[in-house]
Short mmCIF file of C-alpha atoms and ligand atoms in Angstrom, two decimals:
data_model
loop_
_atom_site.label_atom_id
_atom_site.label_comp_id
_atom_site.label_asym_id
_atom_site.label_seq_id
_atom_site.Cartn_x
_atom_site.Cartn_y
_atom_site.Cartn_z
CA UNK K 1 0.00 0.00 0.00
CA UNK K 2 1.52 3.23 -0.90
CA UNK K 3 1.39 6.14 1.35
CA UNK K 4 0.00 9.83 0.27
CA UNK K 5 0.05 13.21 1.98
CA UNK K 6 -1.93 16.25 0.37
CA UNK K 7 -0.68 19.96 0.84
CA UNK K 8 -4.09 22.25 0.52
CA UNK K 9 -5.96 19.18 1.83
CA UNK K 10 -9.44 21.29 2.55
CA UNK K 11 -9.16 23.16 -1.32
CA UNK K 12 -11.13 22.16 -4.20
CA UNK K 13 -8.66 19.63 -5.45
CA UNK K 14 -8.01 18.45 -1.52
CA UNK K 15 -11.62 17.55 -1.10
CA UNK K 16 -11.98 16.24 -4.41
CA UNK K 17 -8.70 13.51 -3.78
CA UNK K 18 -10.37 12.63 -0.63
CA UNK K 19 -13.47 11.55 -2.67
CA UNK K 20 -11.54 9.98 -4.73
CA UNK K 21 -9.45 7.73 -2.23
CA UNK K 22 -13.01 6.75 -0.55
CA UNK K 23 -13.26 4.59 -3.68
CA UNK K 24 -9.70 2.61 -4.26
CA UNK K 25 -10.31 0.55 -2.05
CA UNK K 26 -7.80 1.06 0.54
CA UNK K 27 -4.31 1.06 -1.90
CA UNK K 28 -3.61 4.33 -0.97
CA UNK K 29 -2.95 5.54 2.60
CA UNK K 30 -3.42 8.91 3.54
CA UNK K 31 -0.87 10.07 6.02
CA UNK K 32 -0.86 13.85 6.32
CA UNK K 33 -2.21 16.64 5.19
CA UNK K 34 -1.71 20.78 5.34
CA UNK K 35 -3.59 23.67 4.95
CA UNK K 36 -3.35 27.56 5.18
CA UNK K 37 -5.65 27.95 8.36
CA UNK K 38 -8.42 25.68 8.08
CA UNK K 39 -8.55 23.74 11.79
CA UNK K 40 -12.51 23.33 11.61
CA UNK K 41 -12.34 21.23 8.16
CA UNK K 42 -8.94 20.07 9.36
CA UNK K 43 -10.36 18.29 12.37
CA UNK K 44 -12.73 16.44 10.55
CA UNK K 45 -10.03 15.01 8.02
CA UNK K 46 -7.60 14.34 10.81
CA UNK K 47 -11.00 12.26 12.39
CA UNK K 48 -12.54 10.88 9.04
CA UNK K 49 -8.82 9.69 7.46
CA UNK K 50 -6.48 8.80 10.85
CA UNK K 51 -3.40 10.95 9.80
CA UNK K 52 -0.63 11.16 11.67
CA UNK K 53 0.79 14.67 10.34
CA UNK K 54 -1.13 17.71 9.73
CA UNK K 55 0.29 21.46 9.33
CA UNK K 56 -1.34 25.00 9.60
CA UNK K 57 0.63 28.07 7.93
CA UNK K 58 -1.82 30.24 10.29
CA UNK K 59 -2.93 28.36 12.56
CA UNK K 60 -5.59 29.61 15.58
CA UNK K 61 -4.93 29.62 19.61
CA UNK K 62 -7.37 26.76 20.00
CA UNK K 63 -5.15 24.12 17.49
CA UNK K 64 -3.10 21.65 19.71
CA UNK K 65 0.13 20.58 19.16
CA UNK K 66 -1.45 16.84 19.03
CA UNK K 67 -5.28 16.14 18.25
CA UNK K 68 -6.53 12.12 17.75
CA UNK K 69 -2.65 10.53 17.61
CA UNK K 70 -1.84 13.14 15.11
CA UNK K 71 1.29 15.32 15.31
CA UNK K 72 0.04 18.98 14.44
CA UNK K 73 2.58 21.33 12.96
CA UNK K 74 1.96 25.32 13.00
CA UNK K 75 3.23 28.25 11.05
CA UNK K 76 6.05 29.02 9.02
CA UNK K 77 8.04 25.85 7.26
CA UNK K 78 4.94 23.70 9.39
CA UNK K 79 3.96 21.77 5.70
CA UNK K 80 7.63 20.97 4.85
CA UNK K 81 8.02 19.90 8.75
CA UNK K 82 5.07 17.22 8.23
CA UNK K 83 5.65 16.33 4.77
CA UNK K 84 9.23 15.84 5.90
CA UNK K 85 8.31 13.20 8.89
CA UNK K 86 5.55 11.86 6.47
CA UNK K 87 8.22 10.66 4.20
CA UNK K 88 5.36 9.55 1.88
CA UNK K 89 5.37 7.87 -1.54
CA UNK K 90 3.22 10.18 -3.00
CA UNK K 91 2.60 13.55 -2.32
CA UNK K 92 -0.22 15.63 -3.81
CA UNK K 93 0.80 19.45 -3.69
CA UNK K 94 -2.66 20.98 -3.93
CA UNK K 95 -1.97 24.44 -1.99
CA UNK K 96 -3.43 27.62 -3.90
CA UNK K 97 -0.77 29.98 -5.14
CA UNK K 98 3.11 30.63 -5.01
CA UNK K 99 3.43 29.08 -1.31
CA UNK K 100 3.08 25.78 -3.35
CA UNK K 101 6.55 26.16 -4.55
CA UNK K 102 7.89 25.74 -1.16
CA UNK K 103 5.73 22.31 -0.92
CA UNK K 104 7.08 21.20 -3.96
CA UNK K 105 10.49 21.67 -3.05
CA UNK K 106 10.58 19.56 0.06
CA UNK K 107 8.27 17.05 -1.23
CA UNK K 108 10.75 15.99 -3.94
CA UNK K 109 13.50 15.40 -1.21
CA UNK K 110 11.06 12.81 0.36
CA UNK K 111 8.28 11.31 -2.53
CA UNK K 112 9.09 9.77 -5.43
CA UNK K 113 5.67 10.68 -7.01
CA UNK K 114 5.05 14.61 -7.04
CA UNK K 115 1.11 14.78 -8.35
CA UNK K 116 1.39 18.55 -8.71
CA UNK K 117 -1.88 20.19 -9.04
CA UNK K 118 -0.19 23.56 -8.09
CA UNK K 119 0.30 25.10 -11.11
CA UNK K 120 2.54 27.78 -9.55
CA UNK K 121 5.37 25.26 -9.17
CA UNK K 122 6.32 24.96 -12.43
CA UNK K 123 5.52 29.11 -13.65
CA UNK K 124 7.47 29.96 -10.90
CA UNK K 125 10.22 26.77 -10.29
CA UNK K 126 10.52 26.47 -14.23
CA UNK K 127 13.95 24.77 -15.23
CA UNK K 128 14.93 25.21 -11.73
CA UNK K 129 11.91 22.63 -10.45
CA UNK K 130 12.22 20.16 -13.03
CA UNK K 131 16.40 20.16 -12.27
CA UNK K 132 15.77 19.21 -8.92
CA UNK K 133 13.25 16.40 -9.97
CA UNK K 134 15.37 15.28 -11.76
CA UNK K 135 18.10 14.77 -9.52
CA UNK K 136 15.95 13.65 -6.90
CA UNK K 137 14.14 10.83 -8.98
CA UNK K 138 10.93 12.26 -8.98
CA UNK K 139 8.37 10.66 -10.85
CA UNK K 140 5.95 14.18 -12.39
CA UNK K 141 2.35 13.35 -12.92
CA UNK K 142 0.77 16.52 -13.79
CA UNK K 143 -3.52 17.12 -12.12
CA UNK K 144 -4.34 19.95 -14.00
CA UNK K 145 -6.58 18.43 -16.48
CA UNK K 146 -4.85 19.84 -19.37
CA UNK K 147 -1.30 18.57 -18.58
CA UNK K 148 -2.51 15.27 -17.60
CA UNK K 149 -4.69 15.03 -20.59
CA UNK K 150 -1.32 15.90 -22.91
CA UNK K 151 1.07 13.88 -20.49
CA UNK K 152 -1.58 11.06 -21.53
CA UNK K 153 -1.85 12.24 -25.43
CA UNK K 154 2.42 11.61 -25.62
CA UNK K 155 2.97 8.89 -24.22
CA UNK K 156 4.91 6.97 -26.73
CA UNK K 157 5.26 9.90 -28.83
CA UNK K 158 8.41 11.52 -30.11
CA UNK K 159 7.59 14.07 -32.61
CA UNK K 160 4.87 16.33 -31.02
CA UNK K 161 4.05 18.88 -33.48
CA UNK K 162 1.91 21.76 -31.26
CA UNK K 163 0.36 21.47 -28.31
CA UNK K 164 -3.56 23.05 -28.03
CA UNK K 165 -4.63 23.93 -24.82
CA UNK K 166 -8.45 23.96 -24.14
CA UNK K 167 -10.08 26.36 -22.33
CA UNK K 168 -13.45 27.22 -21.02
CA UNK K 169 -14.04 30.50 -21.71
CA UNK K 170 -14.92 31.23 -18.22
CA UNK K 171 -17.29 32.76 -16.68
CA UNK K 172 -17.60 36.02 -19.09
CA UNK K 173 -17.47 33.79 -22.04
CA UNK K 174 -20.55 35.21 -23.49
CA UNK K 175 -20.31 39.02 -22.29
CA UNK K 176 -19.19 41.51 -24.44
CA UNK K 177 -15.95 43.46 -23.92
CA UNK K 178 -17.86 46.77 -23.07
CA UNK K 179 -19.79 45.09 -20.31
CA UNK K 180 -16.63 43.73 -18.26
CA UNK K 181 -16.14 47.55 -17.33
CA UNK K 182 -18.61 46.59 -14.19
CA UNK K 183 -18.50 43.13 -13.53
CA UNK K 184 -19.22 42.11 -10.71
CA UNK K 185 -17.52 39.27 -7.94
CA UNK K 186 -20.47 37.08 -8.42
CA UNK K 187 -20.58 37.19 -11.87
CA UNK K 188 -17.00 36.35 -12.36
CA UNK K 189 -17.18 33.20 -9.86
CA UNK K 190 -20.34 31.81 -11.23
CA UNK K 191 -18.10 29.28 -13.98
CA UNK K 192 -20.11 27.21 -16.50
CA UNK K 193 -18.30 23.89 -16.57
CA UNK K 194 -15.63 23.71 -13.05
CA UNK K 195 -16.31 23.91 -9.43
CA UNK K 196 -13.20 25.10 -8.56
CA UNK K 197 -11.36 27.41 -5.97
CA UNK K 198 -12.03 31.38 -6.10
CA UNK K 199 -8.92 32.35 -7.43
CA UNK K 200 -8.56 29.91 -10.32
CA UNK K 201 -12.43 30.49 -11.21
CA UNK K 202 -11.41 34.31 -11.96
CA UNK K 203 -8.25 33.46 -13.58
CA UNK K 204 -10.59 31.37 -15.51
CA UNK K 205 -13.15 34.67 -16.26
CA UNK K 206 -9.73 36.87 -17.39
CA UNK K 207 -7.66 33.59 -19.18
CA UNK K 208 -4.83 34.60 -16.71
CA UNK K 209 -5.60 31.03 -15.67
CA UNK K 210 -4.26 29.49 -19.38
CA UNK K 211 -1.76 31.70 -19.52
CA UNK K 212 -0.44 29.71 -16.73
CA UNK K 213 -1.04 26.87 -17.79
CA UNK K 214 0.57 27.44 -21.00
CA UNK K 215 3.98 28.18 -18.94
CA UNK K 216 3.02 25.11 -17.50
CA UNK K 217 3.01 23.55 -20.60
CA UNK K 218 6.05 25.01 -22.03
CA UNK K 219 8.14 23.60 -19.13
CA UNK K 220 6.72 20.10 -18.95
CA UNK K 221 6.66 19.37 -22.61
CA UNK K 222 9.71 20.91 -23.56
CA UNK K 223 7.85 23.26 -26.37
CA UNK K 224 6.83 26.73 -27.09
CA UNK K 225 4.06 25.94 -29.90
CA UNK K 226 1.23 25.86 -27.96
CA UNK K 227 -2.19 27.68 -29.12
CA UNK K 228 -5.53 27.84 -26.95
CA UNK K 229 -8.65 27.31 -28.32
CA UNK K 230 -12.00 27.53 -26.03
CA UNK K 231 -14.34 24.43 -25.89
CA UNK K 232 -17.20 25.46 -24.45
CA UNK K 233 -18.24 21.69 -22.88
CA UNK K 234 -15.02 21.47 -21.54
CA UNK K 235 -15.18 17.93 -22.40
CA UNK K 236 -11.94 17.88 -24.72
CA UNK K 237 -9.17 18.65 -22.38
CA UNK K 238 -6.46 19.41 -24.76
CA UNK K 239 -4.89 18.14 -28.17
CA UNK K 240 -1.38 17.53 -29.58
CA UNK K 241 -1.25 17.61 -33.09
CA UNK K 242 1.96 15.77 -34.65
CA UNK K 243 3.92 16.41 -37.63
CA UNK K 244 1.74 13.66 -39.81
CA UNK K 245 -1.38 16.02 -39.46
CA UNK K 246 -2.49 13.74 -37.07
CA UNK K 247 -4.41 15.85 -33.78
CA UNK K 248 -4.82 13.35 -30.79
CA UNK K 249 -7.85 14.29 -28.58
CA UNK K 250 -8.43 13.77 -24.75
CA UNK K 251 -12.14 13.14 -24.65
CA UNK K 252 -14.09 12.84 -21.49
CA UNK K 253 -16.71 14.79 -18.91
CA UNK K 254 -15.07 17.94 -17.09
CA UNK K 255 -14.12 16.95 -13.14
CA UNK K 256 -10.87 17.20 -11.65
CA UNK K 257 -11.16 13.54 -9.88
CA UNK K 258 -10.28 11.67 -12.87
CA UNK K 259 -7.13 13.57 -13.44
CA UNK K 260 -6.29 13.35 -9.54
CA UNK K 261 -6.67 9.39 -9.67
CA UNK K 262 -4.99 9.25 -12.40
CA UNK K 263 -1.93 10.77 -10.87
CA UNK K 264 -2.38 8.88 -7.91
CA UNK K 265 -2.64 4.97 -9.61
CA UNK K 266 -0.81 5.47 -12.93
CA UNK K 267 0.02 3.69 -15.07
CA UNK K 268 -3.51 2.08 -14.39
CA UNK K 269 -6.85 3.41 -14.34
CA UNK K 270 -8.27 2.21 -11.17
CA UNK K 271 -10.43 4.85 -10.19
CA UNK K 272 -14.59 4.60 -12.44
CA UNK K 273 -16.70 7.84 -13.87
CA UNK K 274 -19.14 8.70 -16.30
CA UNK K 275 -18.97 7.47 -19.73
CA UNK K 276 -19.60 10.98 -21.98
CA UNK K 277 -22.02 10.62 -24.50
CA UNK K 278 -20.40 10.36 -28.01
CA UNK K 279 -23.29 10.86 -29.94
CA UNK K 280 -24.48 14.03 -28.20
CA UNK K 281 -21.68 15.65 -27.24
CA UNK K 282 -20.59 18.52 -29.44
CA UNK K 283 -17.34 18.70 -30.38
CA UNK K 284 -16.53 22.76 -31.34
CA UNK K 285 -13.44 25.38 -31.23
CA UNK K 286 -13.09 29.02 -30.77
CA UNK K 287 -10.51 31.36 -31.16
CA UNK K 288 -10.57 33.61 -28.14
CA UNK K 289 -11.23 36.99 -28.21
CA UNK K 290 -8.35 39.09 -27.48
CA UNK K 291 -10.61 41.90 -26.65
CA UNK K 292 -12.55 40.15 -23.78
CA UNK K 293 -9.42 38.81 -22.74
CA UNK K 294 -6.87 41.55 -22.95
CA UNK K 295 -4.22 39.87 -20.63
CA UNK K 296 -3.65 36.99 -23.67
CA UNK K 297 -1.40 40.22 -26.08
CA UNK K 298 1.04 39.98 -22.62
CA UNK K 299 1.08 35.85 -23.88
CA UNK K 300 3.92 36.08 -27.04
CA UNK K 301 6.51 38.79 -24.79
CA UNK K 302 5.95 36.77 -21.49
CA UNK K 303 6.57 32.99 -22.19
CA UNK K 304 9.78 31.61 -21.99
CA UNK K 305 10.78 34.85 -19.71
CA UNK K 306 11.51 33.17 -16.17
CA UNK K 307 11.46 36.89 -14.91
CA UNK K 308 8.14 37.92 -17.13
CA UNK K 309 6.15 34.36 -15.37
CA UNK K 310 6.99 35.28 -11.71
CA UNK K 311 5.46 38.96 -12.21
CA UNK K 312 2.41 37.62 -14.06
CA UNK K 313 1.58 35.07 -11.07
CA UNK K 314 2.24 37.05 -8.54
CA UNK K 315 0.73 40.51 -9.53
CA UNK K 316 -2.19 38.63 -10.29
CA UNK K 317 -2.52 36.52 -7.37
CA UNK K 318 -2.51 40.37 -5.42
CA UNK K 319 -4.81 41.79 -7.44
CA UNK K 320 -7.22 39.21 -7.86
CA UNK K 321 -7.19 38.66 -3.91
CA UNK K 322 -7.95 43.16 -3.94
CA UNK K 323 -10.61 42.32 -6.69
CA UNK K 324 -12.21 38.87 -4.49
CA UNK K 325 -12.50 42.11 -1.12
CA UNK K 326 -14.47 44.02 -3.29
CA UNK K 327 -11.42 46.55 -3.34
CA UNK K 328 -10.28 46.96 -6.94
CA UNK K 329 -12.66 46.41 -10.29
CA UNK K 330 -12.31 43.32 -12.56
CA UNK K 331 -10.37 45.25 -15.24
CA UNK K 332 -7.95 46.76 -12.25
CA UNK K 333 -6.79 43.07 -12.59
CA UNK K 334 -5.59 43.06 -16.02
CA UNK K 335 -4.11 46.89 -15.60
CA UNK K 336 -1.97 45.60 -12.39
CA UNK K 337 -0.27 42.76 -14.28
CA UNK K 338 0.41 44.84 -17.10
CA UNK K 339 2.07 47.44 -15.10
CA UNK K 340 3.86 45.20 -13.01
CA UNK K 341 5.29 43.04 -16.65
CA UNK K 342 6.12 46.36 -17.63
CA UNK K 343 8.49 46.77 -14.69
CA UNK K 344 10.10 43.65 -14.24
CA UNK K 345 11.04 43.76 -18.00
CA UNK K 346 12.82 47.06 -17.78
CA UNK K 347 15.09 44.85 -14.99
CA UNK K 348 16.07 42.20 -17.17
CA UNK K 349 16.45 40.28 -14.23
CA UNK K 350 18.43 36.98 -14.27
CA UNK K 351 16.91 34.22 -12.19
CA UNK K 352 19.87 31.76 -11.00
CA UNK K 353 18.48 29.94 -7.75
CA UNK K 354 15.23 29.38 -6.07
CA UNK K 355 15.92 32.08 -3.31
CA UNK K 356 15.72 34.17 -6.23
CA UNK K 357 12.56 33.27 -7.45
CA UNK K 358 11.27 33.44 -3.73
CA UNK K 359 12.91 37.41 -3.88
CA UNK K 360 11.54 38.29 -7.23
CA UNK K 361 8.14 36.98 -5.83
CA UNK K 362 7.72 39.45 -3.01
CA UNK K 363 9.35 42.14 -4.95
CA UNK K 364 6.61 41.81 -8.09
CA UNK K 365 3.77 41.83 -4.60
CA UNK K 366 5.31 44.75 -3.38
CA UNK K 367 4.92 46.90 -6.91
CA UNK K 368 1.69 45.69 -7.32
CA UNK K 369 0.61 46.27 -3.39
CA UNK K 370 1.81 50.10 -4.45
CA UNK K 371 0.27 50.40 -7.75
CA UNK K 372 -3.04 49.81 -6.30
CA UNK K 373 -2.75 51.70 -3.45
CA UNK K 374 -1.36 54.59 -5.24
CA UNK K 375 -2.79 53.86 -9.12
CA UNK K 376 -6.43 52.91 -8.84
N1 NAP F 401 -9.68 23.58 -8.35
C1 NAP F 401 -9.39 23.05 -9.50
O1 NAP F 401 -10.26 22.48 -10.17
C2 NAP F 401 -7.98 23.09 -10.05
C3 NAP F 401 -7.73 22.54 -11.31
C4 NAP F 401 -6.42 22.53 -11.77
C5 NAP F 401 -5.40 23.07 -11.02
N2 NAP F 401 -5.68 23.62 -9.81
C6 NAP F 401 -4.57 24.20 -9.04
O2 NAP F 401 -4.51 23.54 -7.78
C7 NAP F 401 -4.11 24.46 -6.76
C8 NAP F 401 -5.19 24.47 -5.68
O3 NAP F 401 -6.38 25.01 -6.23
P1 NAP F 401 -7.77 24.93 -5.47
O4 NAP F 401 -8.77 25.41 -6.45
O5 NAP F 401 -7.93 23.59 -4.84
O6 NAP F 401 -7.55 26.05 -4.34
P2 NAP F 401 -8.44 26.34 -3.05
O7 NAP F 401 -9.78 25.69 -3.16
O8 NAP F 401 -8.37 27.81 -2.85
O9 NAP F 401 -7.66 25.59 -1.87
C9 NAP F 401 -6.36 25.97 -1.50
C10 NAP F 401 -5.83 25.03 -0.44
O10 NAP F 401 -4.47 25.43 -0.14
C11 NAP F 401 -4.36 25.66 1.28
N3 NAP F 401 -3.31 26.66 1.49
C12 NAP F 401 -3.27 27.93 1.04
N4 NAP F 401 -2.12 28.54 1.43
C13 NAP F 401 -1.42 27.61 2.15
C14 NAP F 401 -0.17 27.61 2.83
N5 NAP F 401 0.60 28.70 2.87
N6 NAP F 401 0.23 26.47 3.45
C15 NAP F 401 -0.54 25.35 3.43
N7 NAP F 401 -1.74 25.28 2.79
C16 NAP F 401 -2.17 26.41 2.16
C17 NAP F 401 -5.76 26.12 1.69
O11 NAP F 401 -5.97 25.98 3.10
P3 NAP F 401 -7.20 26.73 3.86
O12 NAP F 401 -8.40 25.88 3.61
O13 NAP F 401 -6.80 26.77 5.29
O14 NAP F 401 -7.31 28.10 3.25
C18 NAP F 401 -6.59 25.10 0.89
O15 NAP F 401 -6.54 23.84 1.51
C19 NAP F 401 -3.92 25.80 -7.46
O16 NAP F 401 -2.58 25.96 -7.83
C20 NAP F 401 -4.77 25.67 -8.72
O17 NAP F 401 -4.32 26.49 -9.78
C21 NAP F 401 -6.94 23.62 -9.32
#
C-alpha cells in the first residue's frame, strides 16, 4: 500500500482527492495533510482519514500541538516539517498559489511521485523545479486536467508537433468586452463547466488562468508551440497535433477527480466515472477573443521569460485577492499585471536559484501592493 500526503488538503482539489481515495479501495494511505488555516475542516479530516501529520501556515490559539494521535505542525516551514516526517510515496501538492513552490520543493526530497496540481510550481520553479526532480528521482504526474490530458496524449510519442490547450471560456465567455467595465464578484465566480477554488475560477473569467497553464506547458513538454482554443463543454481537455497532421484528442466529462486518480494509480486506471455521450456531445473550437481577454497580447513577450512568469503570477494573485475584497474592479486586474510586466522587464532580471525566485516573488507583490494603493 503506498502512502499519500496532500498539501491544501481542505481546497477544491483536496476535497476532491479525498473523494476519490473513498473509492480505491484502501491502496492508498493517507498520512498527512496541510492547509493555510483551516482547523474546523482540518479536524474532521484528521477524524474521518487517521493521519498522523497535519500542518497550519496560520494556525488559531485553539489548534493543539497533538489532536486524535496526530502530530500537528503550525506556522512558518509547518507543511515541509510534516511532509518531511511523512516521508510519503506520494505527495499531492494541492496548496493555492506561489506558497506551493515551497511544498514542492521539500516534497521531492522525500516522494518519489510529485502529483502537482499547483500550477505555480512549475511558472514559478521552471527549469529550476524540473532540475531538482530530476536529480531527486521524482516521478511528475501533472492534475491539472490539461497537462494530464497531454502527459496522456504523448505517451509513446516523439515528434509532437503543437500542443492546443483547451479552455473554457470562463465565466464572461458570453459578455461583451464593453460590459466587463462593471462586472461584478459574483458574476465572475459563477463558472459554466468547473467547481473550482475562487482564485482559479477568476483566472478562468480573465484567461490569466491558461496563460499559466501554457507556462506550465512550455516547461513540462519541452515546447513553445502551444495555441488555446475555447471548448465550451469542456469535455476535450487538450490536443497535440503531430507532424503527420495527425491531432490526438483527450475526450471525457469535465471533473478534476479523474485527473487526480490518475496521478495517484498510474500507469492504471483504477479509479470509475461517467462514460460521456459520443453521440451528443458537441465537439466545437473558438478562437478567443483578445478583446474580452486583454491579458492573452502579454502571452507572445511573457513565455519563456523566467522573470516575465513570476510577475504575471504574482501581480495577479494580489490583485485578484484586492478584486475577491471588493477593493479593486475586474479590469484593475488586467491593468496591475500589465504594469507590473512592464516593470520587471525594464530589470532584465536573471533568475539563478530558487531564493531568487522566492525574492523576485515578493518584490513583483510589493509593486503591485503600491500600484493599487497609489494607481487605482
Ligand atoms: N480547483 C481546480 O479544479 C484546479 C484545477 C487545476 C489546477 N488547480 C490548481 O490547484 C491548486 C489548488 O487550487 P484549489 O482550487 O484547490 O484552491 P483552493 O480551493 O483555494 O484551496 C487551497 C488550499 O491550499 C491551502 N493553502 C493555502 N495557502 C497555504 C499555505 N501557505 N500552506 C498550506 N496550505 C495552504 C488552503 O488551506 P485553507 O483551507 O486553510 O485556506 C486550501 O486547503 C492551485 O494551484 C490551482 O491552480 C486547481
Amino acid at each position: 500500500m503506498k502512502t499519500l500526503f496532500i498539501t491544501g488538503i481542505t481546497g477544491s482539489i483536496g476535497t476532491q482527492a479525498l473523494d476519490v481515495l473513498n473509492t480505491l479501495n484502501d491502496s492508498i494511505n493517507l498520512i498527512g495533510g496541510s492547509v493555510n488555516s483551516n482547523w474546523r475542516k482540518l479536524k474532521i479530516i484528521i477524524e474521518k482519514y487517521g493521519l498522523k501529520y497535519a500542518a497550519l501556515a496560520k494556525p488559531s490559539n485553539e489548534v493543539p500541538n497533538f489532536y486524535k494521535g496526530c502530530k500537528i505542525f503550525k506556522g512558518d516551514n509547518s507543511t515541509e516539517n510534516a511532509i518531511e516526517k511523512a516521508n510519503a510515496d506520494i505527495s499531492l501538492i494541492a496548496t493555492s498559489g506561489a506558497a506551493g513552490l515551497a511544498h514542492t520543493i521539500q516534497a521531492s526530497k522525500y516522494s518519489k511521485r510529485i502529483a502537482l496540481a499547483n500550477k505555480e510550481s512549475l511558472v514559478l520553479g521552471g527549469d529550476l523545479i524540473l532540475n531538482l526532480f530530476k536529480k531527486n528521482g521524482n516521478e511528475l504526474i501533472p492534475v491539472d486536467s490539461e497537462h494530464s490530458a497531454i502527459f496522456q496524449l504523448v505517451l509513446g510519442e516523439n515528434s509532437i508537433d503543437e500542443i492546443y490547450l483547451t479552455a473554457s471560456g470562463g465565466s464572461l465567455r458570453d459578455k461583451q468586452p464593453f460590459e466587463l467595465k462593471n462586472i461584478t464578484k459574483e458574476q465572475v465566480l459563477n463558472h459554466p463547466t468547473w467547481s473550482m477554488g475562487k482564485r482559479i475560477t477568476v483566472d478562468s473569467a480573465s484567461m490569466v488562468n491558461k496563460i499559466l497553464e501554457v507556462i506550465e506547458a512550455y516547461y513540462l513538454f519541452n515546447t513553445n508551440k502551444i495555441k488555446i482554443f475555447i471548448n465550451r463543454n469542456s469535455h476535450i481537455h487538450s490536443m497535440v497535433k503531430f507532424k503527420d497532421g495527425v491531432i490526438k484528442m483527450h475526450f471525457g466529462k469535465p471533473n478534476m477527480k479523474v485527473p487526480i486518480a490518475y496521478a495517484f494509480t498510474y500507469p492504471d486506471r483504477l479509479y470509475e466515472y461517467e462514460i460521456p455521450d459520443i453521440i451528443n456531445t458537441e465537439i466545437n473550437f473558438e478562437e478567443p477573443d483578445i478583446q474580452k481577454y486583454p491579458v492573452l497580447k502579454n502571452l507572445d513577450r511573457i513565455l519563456g521569460n523566467h522573470s516575465l512568469h513570476i510577475a504575471l503570477n504574482a501581480s495577479d494573485e494580489v490583485a485578484v485577492d484586492y478584486f475577491l475584497k471588493g477593493n479593486i474592479k475586474y479590469l484593475d486586474i488586467n491593468k496591475t499585471i500589465n504594469y507590473v510586466i512592464n516593470e520587471i522587464e525594464k530589470k532584465q532580471i536573471n533568475i539563478k536559484n530558487f531564493q531568487d525566485i522566492f525574492n523576485l516573488d515578493n518584490e513583483c507583490r510589493k509593486i503591485a501592493e503600491e500600484f493599487i494603493k497609489e494607481e487605482l
